[in-house]
PDB file of C-alpha atoms in Angstrom:
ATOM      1  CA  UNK A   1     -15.789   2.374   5.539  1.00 87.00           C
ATOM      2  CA  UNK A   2     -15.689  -0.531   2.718  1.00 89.00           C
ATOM      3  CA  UNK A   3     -16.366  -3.528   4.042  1.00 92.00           C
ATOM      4  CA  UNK A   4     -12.975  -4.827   2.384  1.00 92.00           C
ATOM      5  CA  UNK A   5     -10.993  -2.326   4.425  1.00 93.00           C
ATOM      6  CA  UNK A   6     -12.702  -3.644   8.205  1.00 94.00           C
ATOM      7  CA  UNK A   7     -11.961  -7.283   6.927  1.00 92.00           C
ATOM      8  CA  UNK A   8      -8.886  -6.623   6.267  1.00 93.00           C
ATOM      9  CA  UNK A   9      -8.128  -4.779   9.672  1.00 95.00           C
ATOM     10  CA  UNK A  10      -9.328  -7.343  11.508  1.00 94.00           C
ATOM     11  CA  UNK A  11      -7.567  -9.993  10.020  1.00 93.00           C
ATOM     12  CA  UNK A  12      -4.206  -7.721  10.193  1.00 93.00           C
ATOM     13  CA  UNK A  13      -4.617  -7.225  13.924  1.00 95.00           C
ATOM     14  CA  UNK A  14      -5.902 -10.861  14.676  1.00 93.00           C
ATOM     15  CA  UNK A  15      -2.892 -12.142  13.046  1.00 93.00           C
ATOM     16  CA  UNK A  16      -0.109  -9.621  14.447  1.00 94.00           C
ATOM     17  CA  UNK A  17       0.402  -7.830  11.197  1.00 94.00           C
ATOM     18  CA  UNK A  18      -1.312  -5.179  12.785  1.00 95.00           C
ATOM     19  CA  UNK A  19       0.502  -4.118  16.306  1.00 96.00           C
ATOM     20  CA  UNK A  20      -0.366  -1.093  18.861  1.00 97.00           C
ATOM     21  CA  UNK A  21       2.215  -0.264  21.199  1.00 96.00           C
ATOM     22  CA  UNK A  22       5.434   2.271  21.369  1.00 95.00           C
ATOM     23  CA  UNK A  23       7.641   1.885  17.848  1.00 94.00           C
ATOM     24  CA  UNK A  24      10.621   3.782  16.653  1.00 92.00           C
ATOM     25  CA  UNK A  25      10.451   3.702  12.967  1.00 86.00           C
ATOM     26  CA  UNK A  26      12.799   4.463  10.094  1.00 79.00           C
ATOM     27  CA  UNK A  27      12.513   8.123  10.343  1.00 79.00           C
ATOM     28  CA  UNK A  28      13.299   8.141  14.322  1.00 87.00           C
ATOM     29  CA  UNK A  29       9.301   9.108  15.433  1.00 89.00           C
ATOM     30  CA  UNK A  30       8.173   7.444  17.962  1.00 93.00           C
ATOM     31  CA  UNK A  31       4.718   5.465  16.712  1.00 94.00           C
ATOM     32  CA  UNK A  32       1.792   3.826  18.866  1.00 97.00           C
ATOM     33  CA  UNK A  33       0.959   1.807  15.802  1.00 96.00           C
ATOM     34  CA  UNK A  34       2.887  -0.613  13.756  1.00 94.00           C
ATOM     35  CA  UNK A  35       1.835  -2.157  10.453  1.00 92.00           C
ATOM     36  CA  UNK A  36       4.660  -5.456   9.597  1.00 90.00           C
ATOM     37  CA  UNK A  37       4.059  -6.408   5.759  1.00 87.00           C
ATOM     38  CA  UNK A  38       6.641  -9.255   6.579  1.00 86.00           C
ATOM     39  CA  UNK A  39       4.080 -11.228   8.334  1.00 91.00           C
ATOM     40  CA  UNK A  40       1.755 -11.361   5.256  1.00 91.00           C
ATOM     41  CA  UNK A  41       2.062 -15.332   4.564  1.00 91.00           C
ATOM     42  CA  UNK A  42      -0.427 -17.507   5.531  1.00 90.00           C
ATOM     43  CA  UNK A  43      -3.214 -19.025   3.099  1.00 91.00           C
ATOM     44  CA  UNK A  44      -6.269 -16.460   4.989  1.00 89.00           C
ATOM     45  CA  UNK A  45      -3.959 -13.484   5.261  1.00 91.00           C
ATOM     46  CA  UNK A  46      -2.880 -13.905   1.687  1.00 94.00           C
ATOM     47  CA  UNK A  47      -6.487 -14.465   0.719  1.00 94.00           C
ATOM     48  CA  UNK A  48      -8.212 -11.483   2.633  1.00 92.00           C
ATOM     49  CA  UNK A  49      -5.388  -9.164   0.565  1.00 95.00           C
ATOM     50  CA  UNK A  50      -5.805 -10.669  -2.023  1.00 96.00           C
ATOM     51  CA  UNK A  51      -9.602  -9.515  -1.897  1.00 95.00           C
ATOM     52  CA  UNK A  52      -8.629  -6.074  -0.247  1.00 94.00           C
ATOM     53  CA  UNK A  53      -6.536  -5.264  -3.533  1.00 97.00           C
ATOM     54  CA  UNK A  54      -8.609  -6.377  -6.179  1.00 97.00           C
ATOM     55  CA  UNK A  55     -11.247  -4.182  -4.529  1.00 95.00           C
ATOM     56  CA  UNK A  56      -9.175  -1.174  -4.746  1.00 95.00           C
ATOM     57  CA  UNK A  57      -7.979  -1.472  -7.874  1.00 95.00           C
ATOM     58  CA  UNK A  58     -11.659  -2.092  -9.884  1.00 93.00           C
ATOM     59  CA  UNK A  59     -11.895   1.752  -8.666  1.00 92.00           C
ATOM     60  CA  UNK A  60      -9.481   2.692 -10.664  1.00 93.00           C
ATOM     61  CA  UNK A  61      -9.113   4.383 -14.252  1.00 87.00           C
ATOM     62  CA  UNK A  62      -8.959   1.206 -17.036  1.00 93.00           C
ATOM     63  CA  UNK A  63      -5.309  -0.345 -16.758  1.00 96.00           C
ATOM     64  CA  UNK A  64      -3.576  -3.428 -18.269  1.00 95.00           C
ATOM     65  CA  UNK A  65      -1.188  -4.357 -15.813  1.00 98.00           C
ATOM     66  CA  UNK A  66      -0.333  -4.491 -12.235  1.00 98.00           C
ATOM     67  CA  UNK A  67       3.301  -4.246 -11.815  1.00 98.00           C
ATOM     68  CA  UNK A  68       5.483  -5.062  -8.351  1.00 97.00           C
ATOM     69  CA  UNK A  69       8.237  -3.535  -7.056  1.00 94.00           C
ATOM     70  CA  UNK A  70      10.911  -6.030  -5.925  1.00 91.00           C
ATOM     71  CA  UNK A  71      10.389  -7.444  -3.273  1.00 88.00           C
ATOM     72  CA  UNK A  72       7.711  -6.742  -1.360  1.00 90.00           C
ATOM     73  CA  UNK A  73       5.688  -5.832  -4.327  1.00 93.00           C
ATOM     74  CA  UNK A  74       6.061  -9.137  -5.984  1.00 95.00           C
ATOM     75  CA  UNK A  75       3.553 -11.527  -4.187  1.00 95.00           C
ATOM     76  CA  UNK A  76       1.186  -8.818  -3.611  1.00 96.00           C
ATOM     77  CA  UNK A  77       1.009  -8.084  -7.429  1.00 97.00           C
ATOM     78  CA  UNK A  78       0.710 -12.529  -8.354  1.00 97.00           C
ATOM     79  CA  UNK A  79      -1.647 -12.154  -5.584  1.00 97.00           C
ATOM     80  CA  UNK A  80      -4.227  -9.710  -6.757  1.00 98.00           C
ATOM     81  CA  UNK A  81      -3.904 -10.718 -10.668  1.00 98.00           C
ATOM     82  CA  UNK A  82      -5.056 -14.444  -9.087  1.00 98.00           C
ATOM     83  CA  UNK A  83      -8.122 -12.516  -7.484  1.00 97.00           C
ATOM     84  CA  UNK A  84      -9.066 -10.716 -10.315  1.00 97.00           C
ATOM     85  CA  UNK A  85      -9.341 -13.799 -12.349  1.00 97.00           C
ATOM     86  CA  UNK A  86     -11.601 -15.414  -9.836  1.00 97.00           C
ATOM     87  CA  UNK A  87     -13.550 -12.168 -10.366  1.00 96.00           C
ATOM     88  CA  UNK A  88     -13.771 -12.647 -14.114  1.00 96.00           C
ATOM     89  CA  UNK A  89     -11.154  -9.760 -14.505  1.00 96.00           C
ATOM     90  CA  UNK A  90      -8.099 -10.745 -16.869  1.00 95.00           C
ATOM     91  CA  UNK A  91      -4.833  -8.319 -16.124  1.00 96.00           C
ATOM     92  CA  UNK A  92      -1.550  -9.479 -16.082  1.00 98.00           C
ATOM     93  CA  UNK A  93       1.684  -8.659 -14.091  1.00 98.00           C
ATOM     94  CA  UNK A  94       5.111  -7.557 -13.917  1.00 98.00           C
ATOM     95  CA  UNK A  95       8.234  -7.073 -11.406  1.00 97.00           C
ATOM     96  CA  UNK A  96      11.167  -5.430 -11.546  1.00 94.00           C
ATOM     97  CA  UNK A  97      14.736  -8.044 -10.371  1.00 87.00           C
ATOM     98  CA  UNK A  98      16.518  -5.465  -7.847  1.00 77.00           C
ATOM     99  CA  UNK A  99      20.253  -6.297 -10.359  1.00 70.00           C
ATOM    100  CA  UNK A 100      19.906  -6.852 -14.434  1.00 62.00           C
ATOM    101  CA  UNK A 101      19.817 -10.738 -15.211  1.00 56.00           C
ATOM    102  CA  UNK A 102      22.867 -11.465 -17.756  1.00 55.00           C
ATOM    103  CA  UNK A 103      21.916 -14.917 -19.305  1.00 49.00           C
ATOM    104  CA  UNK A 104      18.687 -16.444 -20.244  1.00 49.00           C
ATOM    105  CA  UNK A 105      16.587 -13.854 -21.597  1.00 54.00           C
ATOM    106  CA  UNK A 106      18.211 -11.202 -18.972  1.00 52.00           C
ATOM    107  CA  UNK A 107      17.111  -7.873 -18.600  1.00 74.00           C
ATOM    108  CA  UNK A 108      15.531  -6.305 -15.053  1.00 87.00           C
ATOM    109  CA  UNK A 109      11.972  -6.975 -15.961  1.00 94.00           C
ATOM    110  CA  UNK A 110       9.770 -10.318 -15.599  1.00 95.00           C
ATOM    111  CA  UNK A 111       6.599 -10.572 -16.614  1.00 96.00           C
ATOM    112  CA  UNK A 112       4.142  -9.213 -19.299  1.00 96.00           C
ATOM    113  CA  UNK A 113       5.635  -6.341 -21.489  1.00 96.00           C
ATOM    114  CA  UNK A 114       5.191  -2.913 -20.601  1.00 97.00           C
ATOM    115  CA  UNK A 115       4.999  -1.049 -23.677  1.00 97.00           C
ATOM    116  CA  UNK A 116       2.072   1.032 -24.612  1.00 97.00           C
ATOM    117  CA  UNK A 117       0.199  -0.753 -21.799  1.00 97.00           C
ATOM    118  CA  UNK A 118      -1.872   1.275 -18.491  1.00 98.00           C
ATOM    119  CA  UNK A 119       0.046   0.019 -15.308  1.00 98.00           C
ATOM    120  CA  UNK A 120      -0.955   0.153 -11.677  1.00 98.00           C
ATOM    121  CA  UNK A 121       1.945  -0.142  -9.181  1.00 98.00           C
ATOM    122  CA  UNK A 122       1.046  -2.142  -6.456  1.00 97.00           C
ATOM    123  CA  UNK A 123       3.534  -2.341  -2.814  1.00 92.00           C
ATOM    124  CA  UNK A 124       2.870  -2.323   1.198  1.00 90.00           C
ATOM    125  CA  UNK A 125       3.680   0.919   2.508  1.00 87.00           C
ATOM    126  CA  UNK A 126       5.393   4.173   0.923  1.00 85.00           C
ATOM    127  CA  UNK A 127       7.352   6.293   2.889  1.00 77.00           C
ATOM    128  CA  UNK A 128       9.897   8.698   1.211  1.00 76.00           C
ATOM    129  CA  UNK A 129       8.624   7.431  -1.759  1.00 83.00           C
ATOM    130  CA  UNK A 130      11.872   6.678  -3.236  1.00 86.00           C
ATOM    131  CA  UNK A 131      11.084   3.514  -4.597  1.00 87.00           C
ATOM    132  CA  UNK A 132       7.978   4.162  -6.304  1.00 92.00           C
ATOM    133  CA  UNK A 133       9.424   6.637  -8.312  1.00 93.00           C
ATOM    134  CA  UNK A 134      12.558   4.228  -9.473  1.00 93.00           C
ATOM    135  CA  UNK A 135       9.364   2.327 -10.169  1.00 95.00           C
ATOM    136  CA  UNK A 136       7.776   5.126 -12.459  1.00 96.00           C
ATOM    137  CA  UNK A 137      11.129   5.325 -14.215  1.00 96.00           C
ATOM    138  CA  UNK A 138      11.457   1.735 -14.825  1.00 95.00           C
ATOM    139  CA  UNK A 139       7.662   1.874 -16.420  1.00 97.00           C
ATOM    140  CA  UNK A 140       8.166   5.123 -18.451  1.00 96.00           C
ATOM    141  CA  UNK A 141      11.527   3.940 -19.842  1.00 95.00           C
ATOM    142  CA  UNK A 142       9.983   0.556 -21.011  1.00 96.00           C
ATOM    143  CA  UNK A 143       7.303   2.071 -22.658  1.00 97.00           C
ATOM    144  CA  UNK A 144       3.791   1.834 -19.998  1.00 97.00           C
ATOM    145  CA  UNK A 145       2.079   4.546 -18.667  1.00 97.00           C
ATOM    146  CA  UNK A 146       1.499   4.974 -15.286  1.00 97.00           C
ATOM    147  CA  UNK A 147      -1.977   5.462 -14.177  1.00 97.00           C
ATOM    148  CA  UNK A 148      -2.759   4.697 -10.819  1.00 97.00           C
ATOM    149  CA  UNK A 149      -0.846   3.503  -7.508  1.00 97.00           C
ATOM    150  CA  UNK A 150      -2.333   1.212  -4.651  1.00 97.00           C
ATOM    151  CA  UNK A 151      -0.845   0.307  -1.633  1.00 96.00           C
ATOM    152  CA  UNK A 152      -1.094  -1.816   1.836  1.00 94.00           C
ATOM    153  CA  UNK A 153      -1.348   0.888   4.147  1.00 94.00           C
ATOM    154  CA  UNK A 154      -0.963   5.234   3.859  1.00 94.00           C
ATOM    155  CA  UNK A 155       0.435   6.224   7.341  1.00 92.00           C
ATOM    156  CA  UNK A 156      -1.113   9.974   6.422  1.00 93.00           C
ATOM    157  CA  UNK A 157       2.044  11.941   7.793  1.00 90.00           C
ATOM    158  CA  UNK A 158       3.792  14.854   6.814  1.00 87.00           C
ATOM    159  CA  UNK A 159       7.413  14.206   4.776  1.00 76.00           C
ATOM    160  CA  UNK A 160       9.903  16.869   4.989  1.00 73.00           C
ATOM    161  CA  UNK A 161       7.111  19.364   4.240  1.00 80.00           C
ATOM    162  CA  UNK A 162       3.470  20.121   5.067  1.00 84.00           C
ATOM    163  CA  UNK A 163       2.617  17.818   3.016  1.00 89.00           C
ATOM    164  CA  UNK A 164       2.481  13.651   2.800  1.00 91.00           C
ATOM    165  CA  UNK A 165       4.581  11.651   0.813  1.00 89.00           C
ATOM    166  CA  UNK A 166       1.765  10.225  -0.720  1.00 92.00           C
ATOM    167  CA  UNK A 167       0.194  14.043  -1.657  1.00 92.00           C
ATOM    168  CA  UNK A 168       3.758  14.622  -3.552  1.00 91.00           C
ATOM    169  CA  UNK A 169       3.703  11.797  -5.369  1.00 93.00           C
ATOM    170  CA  UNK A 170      -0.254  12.443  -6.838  1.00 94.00           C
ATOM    171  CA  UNK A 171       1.102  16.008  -7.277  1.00 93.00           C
ATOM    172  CA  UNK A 172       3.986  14.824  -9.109  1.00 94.00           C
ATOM    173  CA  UNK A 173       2.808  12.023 -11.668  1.00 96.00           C
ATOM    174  CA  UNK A 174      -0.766  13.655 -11.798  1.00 96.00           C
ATOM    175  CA  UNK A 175      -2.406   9.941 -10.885  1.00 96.00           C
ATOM    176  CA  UNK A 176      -4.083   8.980  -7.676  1.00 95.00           C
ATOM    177  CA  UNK A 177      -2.568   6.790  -4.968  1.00 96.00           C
ATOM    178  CA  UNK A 178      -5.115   4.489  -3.301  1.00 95.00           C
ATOM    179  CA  UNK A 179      -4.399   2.408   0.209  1.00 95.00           C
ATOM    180  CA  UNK A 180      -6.207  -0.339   1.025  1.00 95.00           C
ATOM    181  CA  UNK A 181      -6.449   1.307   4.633  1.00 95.00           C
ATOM    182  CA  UNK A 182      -5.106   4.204   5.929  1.00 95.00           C
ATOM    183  CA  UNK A 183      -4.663   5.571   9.477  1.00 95.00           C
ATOM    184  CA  UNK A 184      -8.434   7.359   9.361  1.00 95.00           C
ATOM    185  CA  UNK A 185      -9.703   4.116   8.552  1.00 96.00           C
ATOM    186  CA  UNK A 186      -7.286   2.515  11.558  1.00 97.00           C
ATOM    187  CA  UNK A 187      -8.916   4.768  13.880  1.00 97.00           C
ATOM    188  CA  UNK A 188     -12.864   4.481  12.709  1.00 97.00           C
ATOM    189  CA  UNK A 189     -12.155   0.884  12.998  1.00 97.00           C
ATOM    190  CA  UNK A 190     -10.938   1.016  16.763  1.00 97.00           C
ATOM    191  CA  UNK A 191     -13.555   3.746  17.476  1.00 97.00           C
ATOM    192  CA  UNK A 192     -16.287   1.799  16.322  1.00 96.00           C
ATOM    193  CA  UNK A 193     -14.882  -1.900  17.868  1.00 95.00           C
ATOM    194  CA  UNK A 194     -14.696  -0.367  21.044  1.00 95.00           C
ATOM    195  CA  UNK A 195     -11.774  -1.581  24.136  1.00 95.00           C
ATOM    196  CA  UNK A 196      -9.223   0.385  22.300  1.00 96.00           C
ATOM    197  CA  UNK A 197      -9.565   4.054  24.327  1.00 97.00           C
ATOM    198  CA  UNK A 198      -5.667   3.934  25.090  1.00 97.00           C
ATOM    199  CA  UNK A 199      -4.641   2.806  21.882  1.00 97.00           C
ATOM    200  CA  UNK A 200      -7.048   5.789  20.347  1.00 97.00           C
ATOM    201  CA  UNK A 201      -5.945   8.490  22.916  1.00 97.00           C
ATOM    202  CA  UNK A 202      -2.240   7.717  21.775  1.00 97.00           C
ATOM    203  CA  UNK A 203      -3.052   7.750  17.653  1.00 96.00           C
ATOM    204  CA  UNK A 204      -5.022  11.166  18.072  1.00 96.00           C
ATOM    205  CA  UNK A 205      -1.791  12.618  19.654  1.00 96.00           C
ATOM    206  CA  UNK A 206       0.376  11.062  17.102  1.00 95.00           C
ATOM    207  CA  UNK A 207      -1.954  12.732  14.588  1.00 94.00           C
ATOM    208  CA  UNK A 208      -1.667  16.042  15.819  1.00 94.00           C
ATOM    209  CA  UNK A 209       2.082  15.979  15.910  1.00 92.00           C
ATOM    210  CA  UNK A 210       2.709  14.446  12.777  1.00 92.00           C
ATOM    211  CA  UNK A 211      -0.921  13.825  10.497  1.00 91.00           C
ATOM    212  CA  UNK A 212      -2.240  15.273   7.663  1.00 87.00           C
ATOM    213  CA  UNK A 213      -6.036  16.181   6.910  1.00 68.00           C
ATOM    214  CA  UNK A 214      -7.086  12.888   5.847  1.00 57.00           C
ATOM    215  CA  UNK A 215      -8.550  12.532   1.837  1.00 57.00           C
ATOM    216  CA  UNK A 216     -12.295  11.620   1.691  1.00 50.00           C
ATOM    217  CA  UNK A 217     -12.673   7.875   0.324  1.00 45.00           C
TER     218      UNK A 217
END
């Protein structure tokens, strides 16, 4: 495993982002692991993400622009473009305003223009993966191209089908959709730390009832 993706674990669990326990999430399953994106806001946090995602991204086809989704998707796309620079990388960003702006220069988009430019999308966590594809929409009907996706986290479940929501969507748009962990890496990280044999017993079940074959790296 990278060595970006244990930092950033052990940061996210040291700092509560990270919780193990007994969740109910969105779609009603019951989860021993929850990952809260809300709790991404202090200086070190920020930082170690910061890192995480320009990490991913450099192993990605050549792209312009990094563009985030409101809201979440905002900070983590200023973020990234910040540790990039420090990396001697220049790419630029753009987010989408959740209702069209009618005065000033108005429009739904802020940020460097779109058109004819590679974009990245860059957000926490997808799940139905309804919003990333208002997101493709928005990019296609100003012009980019979409060529890559990252995100915080790839829970590696089934959808409504055998396969993840994160499969369909690479299926779909034809580009690949890189995590900065994902819930193989979760478990090699707790497997290797050792003192986390409940917390592993209960992710292995969850796996078999709801997992799909994780992706190689």
């Amino acid at each position: 495993m990278a060595d970006f993706k244990t930092t950033f674990i052990e940061k996210a669990i040291d700092s509560g982002v990270l919780l193990f326990g007994d969740f109910t999430l969105k779609s009603g399953r019951k989860s021993p692991y929850f990952f809260n994106a809300g709790l991404l806001y202090d200086g070190p946090l920020l930082s170690a993400t910061a890192d995480a995602f320009a990490s991913l991204v450099q192993t990605l086809p050549e792209f312009d622009v990094l563009f985030g989704p409101a809201y979440k998707g905002i900070p983590l796309a200023a973020i990234t473009t910040v540790a990039l620079s420090n990396r001697g990388t220049n790419i630029v960003y753009t987010y989408n305003r959740k209702e069209a702006k009618d005065h000033g220069e108005g429009g739904t988009l802020v940020g460097a223009p779109l058109e004819g430019r590679r974009i990245v999308i860059i957000d926490d966590v997808m799940t139905a993966g309804t919003a990333v594809r208002e997101s493709i929409a928005t990019i296609k009907a100003a012009g980019g191209k979409l060529v890559g996706i990252v995100q915080l986290l790839d829970r590696q479940e089934r959808g409504k089908g055998d396969s993840s929501t994160v499969e369909e969507v690479e299926k779909e748009f034809d580009v690949p959709v890189k995590p900065i962990v994902a819930f193989a890496d979760i478990l090699e990280y707790l497997k290797r730390k050792g003192g986390f044999e409940e917390q592993i017993a209960k992710m292995e079940e969850y796996r078999k009832q709801y997992g799909v074959q994780p992706k190689s790296a």
